[in-house]
Short mmCIF file of N, CA and C in Angstrom, two decimals:
data_model
loop_
_atom_site.label_atom_id
_atom_site.label_comp_id
_atom_site.label_asym_id
_atom_site.label_seq_id
_atom_site.Cartn_x
_atom_site.Cartn_y
_atom_site.Cartn_z
N MET Y 1 36.99 6.73 18.11
CA MET Y 1 36.10 7.30 17.13
C MET Y 1 35.19 6.20 16.58
N ARG Y 2 33.92 6.51 16.50
CA ARG Y 2 32.94 5.55 16.00
C ARG Y 2 32.93 5.54 14.49
N GLN Y 3 32.91 4.36 13.91
CA GLN Y 3 32.92 4.25 12.45
C GLN Y 3 31.50 4.24 11.92
N ALA Y 4 31.33 4.81 10.74
CA ALA Y 4 30.02 4.80 10.08
C ALA Y 4 29.69 3.38 9.66
N ARG Y 5 28.43 3.09 9.71
CA ARG Y 5 27.99 1.77 9.26
C ARG Y 5 28.15 1.69 7.75
N PRO Y 6 28.55 0.54 7.24
CA PRO Y 6 28.63 0.40 5.78
C PRO Y 6 27.24 0.57 5.18
N MET Y 7 27.17 1.03 3.93
CA MET Y 7 25.89 1.27 3.27
C MET Y 7 24.97 0.06 3.36
N SER Y 8 25.51 -1.13 3.20
CA SER Y 8 24.68 -2.33 3.22
C SER Y 8 24.03 -2.56 4.58
N ALA Y 9 24.61 -1.99 5.64
CA ALA Y 9 24.08 -2.20 6.99
C ALA Y 9 23.13 -1.08 7.41
N GLN Y 10 23.04 -0.01 6.64
CA GLN Y 10 22.15 1.09 6.99
C GLN Y 10 20.71 0.71 6.70
N ARG Y 11 19.80 1.33 7.44
CA ARG Y 11 18.37 1.06 7.25
C ARG Y 11 17.94 1.56 5.88
N PRO Y 12 17.16 0.77 5.18
CA PRO Y 12 16.69 1.24 3.87
C PRO Y 12 15.73 2.42 4.03
N THR Y 13 15.66 3.22 2.99
CA THR Y 13 14.73 4.34 2.98
C THR Y 13 13.31 3.80 3.07
N PRO Y 14 12.46 4.43 3.89
CA PRO Y 14 11.07 3.95 3.96
C PRO Y 14 10.38 4.05 2.60
N LEU Y 15 9.46 3.15 2.37
CA LEU Y 15 8.60 3.29 1.20
C LEU Y 15 7.70 4.49 1.43
N ARG Y 16 7.34 5.18 0.38
CA ARG Y 16 6.37 6.28 0.48
C ARG Y 16 5.08 5.77 -0.13
N TYR Y 17 3.99 5.81 0.65
CA TYR Y 17 2.69 5.28 0.21
C TYR Y 17 1.59 6.30 0.43
N ARG Y 18 0.77 6.50 -0.61
CA ARG Y 18 -0.47 7.24 -0.38
C ARG Y 18 -1.43 6.25 0.26
N PRO Y 19 -2.44 6.70 0.99
CA PRO Y 19 -3.26 5.79 1.79
C PRO Y 19 -3.90 4.62 1.05
N HIS Y 20 -4.37 4.81 -0.18
CA HIS Y 20 -5.06 3.68 -0.83
C HIS Y 20 -4.11 2.56 -1.24
N HIS Y 21 -2.82 2.81 -1.27
CA HIS Y 21 -1.90 1.76 -1.68
C HIS Y 21 -1.66 0.68 -0.63
N PHE Y 22 -2.08 0.92 0.61
CA PHE Y 22 -1.97 -0.14 1.63
C PHE Y 22 -2.88 -1.31 1.25
N LEU Y 23 -4.14 -1.04 0.95
CA LEU Y 23 -5.06 -2.12 0.55
C LEU Y 23 -4.71 -2.65 -0.83
N CYS Y 24 -4.25 -1.79 -1.73
CA CYS Y 24 -3.84 -2.25 -3.07
C CYS Y 24 -2.72 -3.28 -2.95
N SER Y 25 -1.77 -3.01 -2.06
CA SER Y 25 -0.64 -3.93 -1.89
C SER Y 25 -1.08 -5.26 -1.30
N LEU Y 26 -2.04 -5.21 -0.40
CA LEU Y 26 -2.56 -6.45 0.17
C LEU Y 26 -3.22 -7.31 -0.90
N GLY Y 27 -3.98 -6.70 -1.79
CA GLY Y 27 -4.72 -7.45 -2.80
C GLY Y 27 -3.99 -7.66 -4.11
N TYR Y 28 -2.79 -7.13 -4.25
CA TYR Y 28 -2.06 -7.17 -5.52
C TYR Y 28 -1.83 -8.60 -6.01
N GLU Y 29 -2.14 -8.81 -7.30
CA GLU Y 29 -1.95 -10.12 -7.93
C GLU Y 29 -1.24 -10.03 -9.27
N GLY Y 30 -0.42 -9.03 -9.48
CA GLY Y 30 0.40 -8.97 -10.68
C GLY Y 30 -0.20 -8.25 -11.87
N LYS Y 31 -1.25 -7.48 -11.66
CA LYS Y 31 -1.85 -6.72 -12.76
C LYS Y 31 -1.61 -5.23 -12.50
N GLY Y 32 -1.55 -4.44 -13.61
CA GLY Y 32 -1.30 -3.01 -13.44
C GLY Y 32 -1.69 -2.22 -14.66
N TYR Y 33 -1.42 -0.93 -14.61
CA TYR Y 33 -1.81 0.00 -15.67
C TYR Y 33 -0.90 -0.08 -16.89
N SER Y 34 0.33 -0.54 -16.71
CA SER Y 34 1.30 -0.65 -17.80
C SER Y 34 2.36 -1.66 -17.37
N ASP Y 35 3.20 -2.07 -18.31
CA ASP Y 35 4.27 -3.02 -17.97
C ASP Y 35 5.21 -2.44 -16.92
N GLY Y 36 5.57 -1.16 -17.07
CA GLY Y 36 6.46 -0.52 -16.11
C GLY Y 36 5.85 -0.41 -14.73
N PHE Y 37 4.57 -0.06 -14.69
CA PHE Y 37 3.86 0.03 -13.41
C PHE Y 37 3.83 -1.33 -12.74
N THR Y 38 3.47 -2.36 -13.51
CA THR Y 38 3.36 -3.72 -12.96
C THR Y 38 4.71 -4.22 -12.44
N ALA Y 39 5.78 -3.97 -13.19
CA ALA Y 39 7.11 -4.40 -12.76
C ALA Y 39 7.50 -3.71 -11.45
N ASN Y 40 7.22 -2.42 -11.35
CA ASN Y 40 7.53 -1.66 -10.14
C ASN Y 40 6.72 -2.16 -8.95
N MET Y 41 5.42 -2.34 -9.16
CA MET Y 41 4.57 -2.78 -8.05
C MET Y 41 4.96 -4.19 -7.62
N THR Y 42 5.29 -5.05 -8.56
CA THR Y 42 5.74 -6.40 -8.23
C THR Y 42 7.02 -6.34 -7.40
N ALA Y 43 7.96 -5.48 -7.78
CA ALA Y 43 9.21 -5.36 -7.03
C ALA Y 43 8.94 -4.90 -5.60
N ILE Y 44 8.02 -3.96 -5.43
CA ILE Y 44 7.72 -3.45 -4.09
C ILE Y 44 6.94 -4.47 -3.27
N VAL Y 45 5.84 -4.98 -3.84
CA VAL Y 45 4.96 -5.87 -3.07
C VAL Y 45 5.59 -7.24 -2.88
N MET Y 46 6.01 -7.88 -3.97
CA MET Y 46 6.56 -9.23 -3.86
C MET Y 46 8.01 -9.22 -3.36
N GLY Y 47 8.77 -8.23 -3.80
CA GLY Y 47 10.19 -8.17 -3.47
C GLY Y 47 10.50 -7.61 -2.10
N ARG Y 48 9.57 -6.82 -1.55
CA ARG Y 48 9.82 -6.23 -0.23
C ARG Y 48 8.76 -6.62 0.79
N LEU Y 49 7.50 -6.29 0.54
CA LEU Y 49 6.47 -6.50 1.56
C LEU Y 49 6.16 -7.97 1.81
N ARG Y 50 6.11 -8.78 0.77
CA ARG Y 50 5.79 -10.20 0.95
C ARG Y 50 7.04 -11.07 1.04
N ALA Y 51 8.19 -10.45 1.02
CA ALA Y 51 9.45 -11.19 1.14
C ALA Y 51 9.71 -11.49 2.62
N ARG Y 52 10.70 -12.30 2.86
CA ARG Y 52 11.10 -12.59 4.24
C ARG Y 52 11.40 -11.28 4.94
N TYR Y 53 10.92 -11.11 6.14
CA TYR Y 53 11.07 -9.90 6.95
C TYR Y 53 10.30 -8.70 6.38
N GLY Y 54 9.40 -8.95 5.44
CA GLY Y 54 8.63 -7.87 4.83
C GLY Y 54 7.77 -7.10 5.81
N GLU Y 55 7.32 -7.76 6.86
CA GLU Y 55 6.47 -7.07 7.83
C GLU Y 55 7.23 -5.97 8.57
N GLY Y 56 8.55 -5.97 8.48
CA GLY Y 56 9.35 -4.93 9.11
C GLY Y 56 9.64 -3.73 8.22
N VAL Y 57 9.22 -3.79 6.95
CA VAL Y 57 9.45 -2.67 6.03
C VAL Y 57 8.70 -1.44 6.53
N ILE Y 58 9.41 -0.33 6.61
CA ILE Y 58 8.81 0.93 7.07
C ILE Y 58 8.18 1.67 5.90
N ILE Y 59 6.97 2.18 6.14
CA ILE Y 59 6.22 2.90 5.12
C ILE Y 59 5.84 4.27 5.68
N GLU Y 60 6.09 5.31 4.91
CA GLU Y 60 5.68 6.67 5.28
C GLU Y 60 4.45 7.05 4.47
N VAL Y 61 3.43 7.56 5.14
CA VAL Y 61 2.19 7.97 4.49
C VAL Y 61 2.39 9.35 3.87
N VAL Y 62 2.07 9.46 2.57
CA VAL Y 62 2.20 10.73 1.84
C VAL Y 62 0.88 11.11 1.18
N ASP Y 63 0.76 12.37 0.78
CA ASP Y 63 -0.48 12.84 0.16
C ASP Y 63 -0.29 13.22 -1.31
N ARG Y 64 0.65 12.57 -1.95
CA ARG Y 64 0.96 12.83 -3.36
C ARG Y 64 1.39 11.52 -4.00
N THR Y 65 1.85 11.57 -5.23
CA THR Y 65 2.32 10.33 -5.84
C THR Y 65 3.44 9.75 -4.99
N ASP Y 66 3.53 8.43 -5.01
CA ASP Y 66 4.43 7.72 -4.11
C ASP Y 66 5.30 6.74 -4.88
N ASP Y 67 5.90 5.80 -4.17
CA ASP Y 67 6.79 4.84 -4.81
C ASP Y 67 6.06 3.89 -5.76
N ILE Y 68 4.81 3.58 -5.47
CA ILE Y 68 4.00 2.75 -6.37
C ILE Y 68 3.70 3.53 -7.65
N CYS Y 69 3.40 4.81 -7.51
CA CYS Y 69 3.00 5.66 -8.65
C CYS Y 69 4.16 5.99 -9.60
N ALA Y 70 5.40 5.82 -9.17
CA ALA Y 70 6.55 6.32 -9.92
C ALA Y 70 6.46 6.09 -11.44
N PRO Y 71 6.21 4.87 -11.93
CA PRO Y 71 6.14 4.67 -13.38
C PRO Y 71 4.72 4.70 -13.95
N CYS Y 72 3.74 5.13 -13.18
CA CYS Y 72 2.35 5.09 -13.64
C CYS Y 72 2.15 6.03 -14.83
N PRO Y 73 1.50 5.56 -15.88
CA PRO Y 73 1.27 6.42 -17.05
C PRO Y 73 0.34 7.60 -16.75
N MET Y 74 -0.37 7.57 -15.64
CA MET Y 74 -1.29 8.66 -15.28
C MET Y 74 -0.65 9.67 -14.33
N ARG Y 75 0.63 9.51 -14.05
CA ARG Y 75 1.34 10.41 -13.13
C ARG Y 75 1.84 11.63 -13.89
N ARG Y 76 1.63 12.79 -13.28
CA ARG Y 76 2.16 14.05 -13.80
C ARG Y 76 2.86 14.74 -12.63
N GLU Y 77 4.19 14.64 -12.61
CA GLU Y 77 5.01 15.13 -11.51
C GLU Y 77 4.56 14.46 -10.22
N ASP Y 78 4.04 15.22 -9.25
CA ASP Y 78 3.67 14.57 -7.99
C ASP Y 78 2.15 14.43 -7.83
N LEU Y 79 1.43 14.51 -8.94
CA LEU Y 79 -0.03 14.34 -8.92
C LEU Y 79 -0.46 13.32 -9.96
N CYS Y 80 -1.72 12.91 -9.85
CA CYS Y 80 -2.32 11.98 -10.80
C CYS Y 80 -3.19 12.79 -11.77
N THR Y 81 -3.32 12.32 -13.00
CA THR Y 81 -4.18 13.02 -13.96
C THR Y 81 -5.63 13.03 -13.50
N ASP Y 82 -5.99 12.11 -12.61
CA ASP Y 82 -7.35 12.06 -12.06
C ASP Y 82 -7.28 12.37 -10.56
N GLN Y 83 -6.58 13.45 -10.22
CA GLN Y 83 -6.29 13.78 -8.82
C GLN Y 83 -7.53 13.88 -7.93
N PRO Y 84 -8.62 14.53 -8.35
CA PRO Y 84 -9.79 14.61 -7.44
C PRO Y 84 -10.31 13.22 -7.04
N LYS Y 85 -10.39 12.30 -7.99
CA LYS Y 85 -10.85 10.94 -7.71
C LYS Y 85 -9.88 10.24 -6.75
N ILE Y 86 -8.58 10.36 -7.02
CA ILE Y 86 -7.57 9.70 -6.20
C ILE Y 86 -7.51 10.32 -4.81
N ALA Y 87 -7.65 11.64 -4.71
CA ALA Y 87 -7.66 12.30 -3.40
C ALA Y 87 -8.83 11.82 -2.56
N ALA Y 88 -10.00 11.64 -3.18
CA ALA Y 88 -11.17 11.13 -2.45
C ALA Y 88 -10.94 9.69 -2.01
N LEU Y 89 -10.35 8.88 -2.89
CA LEU Y 89 -10.01 7.49 -2.56
C LEU Y 89 -9.05 7.45 -1.38
N ASP Y 90 -8.02 8.29 -1.43
CA ASP Y 90 -7.05 8.36 -0.33
C ASP Y 90 -7.71 8.81 0.98
N ALA Y 91 -8.62 9.78 0.90
CA ALA Y 91 -9.29 10.26 2.12
C ALA Y 91 -10.11 9.15 2.77
N ARG Y 92 -10.82 8.37 1.97
CA ARG Y 92 -11.61 7.26 2.53
C ARG Y 92 -10.70 6.19 3.13
N HIS Y 93 -9.59 5.88 2.47
CA HIS Y 93 -8.65 4.89 3.00
C HIS Y 93 -7.98 5.39 4.27
N ALA Y 94 -7.57 6.65 4.29
CA ALA Y 94 -6.93 7.21 5.49
C ALA Y 94 -7.88 7.15 6.68
N ALA Y 95 -9.14 7.49 6.45
CA ALA Y 95 -10.13 7.44 7.54
C ALA Y 95 -10.36 6.00 8.00
N ALA Y 96 -10.50 5.09 7.06
CA ALA Y 96 -10.75 3.68 7.40
C ALA Y 96 -9.59 3.07 8.18
N LEU Y 97 -8.36 3.43 7.81
CA LEU Y 97 -7.18 2.83 8.44
C LEU Y 97 -6.58 3.69 9.55
N GLY Y 98 -7.13 4.88 9.76
CA GLY Y 98 -6.58 5.76 10.79
C GLY Y 98 -5.19 6.24 10.45
N LEU Y 99 -4.95 6.57 9.18
CA LEU Y 99 -3.63 7.01 8.73
C LEU Y 99 -3.55 8.53 8.67
N GLU Y 100 -2.38 9.07 9.00
CA GLU Y 100 -2.11 10.51 8.93
C GLU Y 100 -0.90 10.73 8.02
N VAL Y 101 -0.96 11.77 7.20
CA VAL Y 101 0.18 12.12 6.36
C VAL Y 101 1.39 12.37 7.26
N GLY Y 102 2.53 11.80 6.87
CA GLY Y 102 3.76 11.93 7.65
C GLY Y 102 3.98 10.78 8.63
N GLU Y 103 2.94 10.03 8.92
CA GLU Y 103 3.04 8.88 9.83
C GLU Y 103 3.93 7.81 9.20
N LYS Y 104 4.70 7.14 10.04
CA LYS Y 104 5.52 6.00 9.60
C LYS Y 104 5.08 4.78 10.38
N LEU Y 105 4.89 3.69 9.67
CA LEU Y 105 4.52 2.43 10.29
C LEU Y 105 5.12 1.30 9.48
N THR Y 106 5.24 0.14 10.10
CA THR Y 106 5.76 -1.01 9.37
C THR Y 106 4.62 -1.68 8.60
N TRP Y 107 4.97 -2.48 7.62
CA TRP Y 107 3.97 -3.24 6.88
C TRP Y 107 3.21 -4.15 7.84
N GLY Y 108 3.90 -4.73 8.81
CA GLY Y 108 3.22 -5.57 9.81
C GLY Y 108 2.19 -4.79 10.60
N GLU Y 109 2.51 -3.56 10.99
CA GLU Y 109 1.54 -2.71 11.70
C GLU Y 109 0.36 -2.37 10.79
N ALA Y 110 0.65 -2.12 9.52
CA ALA Y 110 -0.42 -1.82 8.56
C ALA Y 110 -1.36 -3.02 8.43
N LEU Y 111 -0.80 -4.22 8.36
CA LEU Y 111 -1.64 -5.42 8.26
C LEU Y 111 -2.54 -5.57 9.48
N LYS Y 112 -1.99 -5.30 10.66
CA LYS Y 112 -2.81 -5.37 11.88
C LYS Y 112 -3.95 -4.36 11.84
N ARG Y 113 -3.66 -3.16 11.34
CA ARG Y 113 -4.71 -2.14 11.22
C ARG Y 113 -5.78 -2.56 10.23
N ILE Y 114 -5.36 -3.09 9.11
CA ILE Y 114 -6.33 -3.55 8.11
C ILE Y 114 -7.20 -4.64 8.73
N ARG Y 115 -6.57 -5.59 9.40
CA ARG Y 115 -7.29 -6.70 10.03
C ARG Y 115 -8.32 -6.19 11.05
N ARG Y 116 -7.92 -5.22 11.87
CA ARG Y 116 -8.79 -4.68 12.91
C ARG Y 116 -9.89 -3.77 12.38
N ARG Y 117 -9.60 -3.01 11.35
CA ARG Y 117 -10.48 -1.90 10.98
C ARG Y 117 -11.26 -2.07 9.69
N VAL Y 118 -10.90 -3.06 8.87
CA VAL Y 118 -11.55 -3.17 7.55
C VAL Y 118 -12.18 -4.54 7.38
N HIS Y 119 -13.45 -4.55 7.08
CA HIS Y 119 -14.17 -5.78 6.74
C HIS Y 119 -14.31 -5.81 5.22
N PRO Y 120 -14.21 -6.99 4.61
CA PRO Y 120 -14.31 -7.05 3.14
C PRO Y 120 -15.54 -6.34 2.57
N ASP Y 121 -16.66 -6.39 3.27
CA ASP Y 121 -17.88 -5.76 2.76
C ASP Y 121 -17.78 -4.23 2.72
N ARG Y 122 -16.86 -3.65 3.46
CA ARG Y 122 -16.69 -2.19 3.46
C ARG Y 122 -15.92 -1.69 2.24
N LEU Y 123 -15.29 -2.59 1.49
CA LEU Y 123 -14.47 -2.15 0.37
C LEU Y 123 -15.29 -1.49 -0.73
N ASP Y 124 -16.56 -1.88 -0.87
CA ASP Y 124 -17.40 -1.22 -1.88
C ASP Y 124 -17.49 0.28 -1.61
N GLU Y 125 -17.51 0.66 -0.35
CA GLU Y 125 -17.55 2.07 0.05
C GLU Y 125 -16.15 2.69 0.03
N ILE Y 126 -15.20 2.05 0.69
CA ILE Y 126 -13.85 2.60 0.82
C ILE Y 126 -13.18 2.74 -0.55
N CYS Y 127 -13.36 1.77 -1.41
CA CYS Y 127 -12.68 1.73 -2.70
C CYS Y 127 -13.57 2.18 -3.86
N ALA Y 128 -14.68 2.84 -3.56
CA ALA Y 128 -15.61 3.29 -4.61
C ALA Y 128 -14.86 4.06 -5.70
N GLY Y 129 -15.09 3.66 -6.95
CA GLY Y 129 -14.45 4.31 -8.08
C GLY Y 129 -13.18 3.63 -8.55
N CYS Y 130 -12.67 2.67 -7.80
CA CYS Y 130 -11.45 1.97 -8.20
C CYS Y 130 -11.78 0.95 -9.28
N GLN Y 131 -11.04 1.00 -10.37
CA GLN Y 131 -11.31 0.07 -11.47
C GLN Y 131 -10.99 -1.38 -11.14
N TRP Y 132 -10.20 -1.62 -10.10
CA TRP Y 132 -9.82 -2.98 -9.72
C TRP Y 132 -10.83 -3.62 -8.77
N LEU Y 133 -11.74 -2.83 -8.22
CA LEU Y 133 -12.69 -3.32 -7.23
C LEU Y 133 -13.51 -4.50 -7.74
N GLU Y 134 -13.94 -4.42 -8.99
CA GLU Y 134 -14.80 -5.48 -9.55
C GLU Y 134 -14.11 -6.84 -9.66
N LEU Y 135 -12.78 -6.86 -9.59
CA LEU Y 135 -12.06 -8.14 -9.64
C LEU Y 135 -12.15 -8.91 -8.33
N ASP Y 136 -12.53 -8.24 -7.25
CA ASP Y 136 -12.69 -8.83 -5.91
C ASP Y 136 -11.39 -9.36 -5.30
N VAL Y 137 -10.24 -9.01 -5.86
CA VAL Y 137 -8.99 -9.51 -5.29
C VAL Y 137 -8.70 -8.89 -3.93
N CYS Y 138 -9.07 -7.63 -3.75
CA CYS Y 138 -8.83 -6.98 -2.45
C CYS Y 138 -9.78 -7.52 -1.39
N LYS Y 139 -11.04 -7.75 -1.77
CA LYS Y 139 -11.99 -8.35 -0.82
C LYS Y 139 -11.49 -9.72 -0.38
N ALA Y 140 -11.02 -10.51 -1.33
CA ALA Y 140 -10.52 -11.84 -1.00
C ALA Y 140 -9.29 -11.75 -0.10
N ALA Y 141 -8.41 -10.80 -0.37
CA ALA Y 141 -7.20 -10.64 0.44
C ALA Y 141 -7.53 -10.21 1.87
N VAL Y 142 -8.48 -9.28 2.02
CA VAL Y 142 -8.89 -8.85 3.36
C VAL Y 142 -9.55 -10.01 4.10
N ALA Y 143 -10.37 -10.78 3.40
CA ALA Y 143 -11.02 -11.95 4.02
C ALA Y 143 -9.97 -12.96 4.50
N ARG Y 144 -8.93 -13.21 3.68
CA ARG Y 144 -7.86 -14.13 4.09
C ARG Y 144 -7.13 -13.61 5.33
N LEU Y 145 -6.88 -12.31 5.35
CA LEU Y 145 -6.21 -11.70 6.49
C LEU Y 145 -7.04 -11.87 7.76
N GLN Y 146 -8.35 -11.70 7.65
CA GLN Y 146 -9.26 -11.90 8.78
C GLN Y 146 -9.23 -13.36 9.24
N GLU Y 147 -9.26 -14.29 8.28
CA GLU Y 147 -9.24 -15.72 8.60
C GLU Y 147 -7.96 -16.11 9.32
N GLU Y 148 -6.82 -15.59 8.84
CA GLU Y 148 -5.54 -15.90 9.46
C GLU Y 148 -5.52 -15.46 10.92
N ALA Y 149 -6.15 -14.34 11.21
CA ALA Y 149 -6.18 -13.81 12.58
C ALA Y 149 -7.02 -14.67 13.50
N SER Y 150 -8.02 -15.35 12.93
CA SER Y 150 -8.92 -16.15 13.77
C SER Y 150 -8.42 -17.58 14.00
N ARG Y 151 -7.35 -17.95 13.31
CA ARG Y 151 -6.79 -19.30 13.51
C ARG Y 151 -5.97 -19.34 14.79
N PRO Y 152 -6.06 -20.49 15.50
CA PRO Y 152 -5.27 -20.62 16.75
C PRO Y 152 -3.78 -20.75 16.48
#
């Protein structure tokens, strides 16, 4: 009889991400909408995605609030208080990255897609309406990702 794997050896539950959070995670620098939101995003981005073996973290694409949104003060159940704006943002990100709801990919695969499909200058269009856009942290992060790919 085969024994069940101990809980510690089982695969972790995939992160659930709405499309715009892929680029948000790439550009994240420790700022957020509230202390709870910032702590949660730091735990996900720094504690999982940018940690050792982070490129292997599995992410499932969703069309509602996700693991990043969990403590957001603008969250109302599984929607955002500014849902039309966020839905449009997600639609542009999904198109730019070729993401489909229900798709699962690793963070490493997401980084490759961002590198291949997104140029920093396109963020003005893709991220239109995002309050963080003016900080240029996402543009800088995409530019760094492009530079890393061009190094021998």
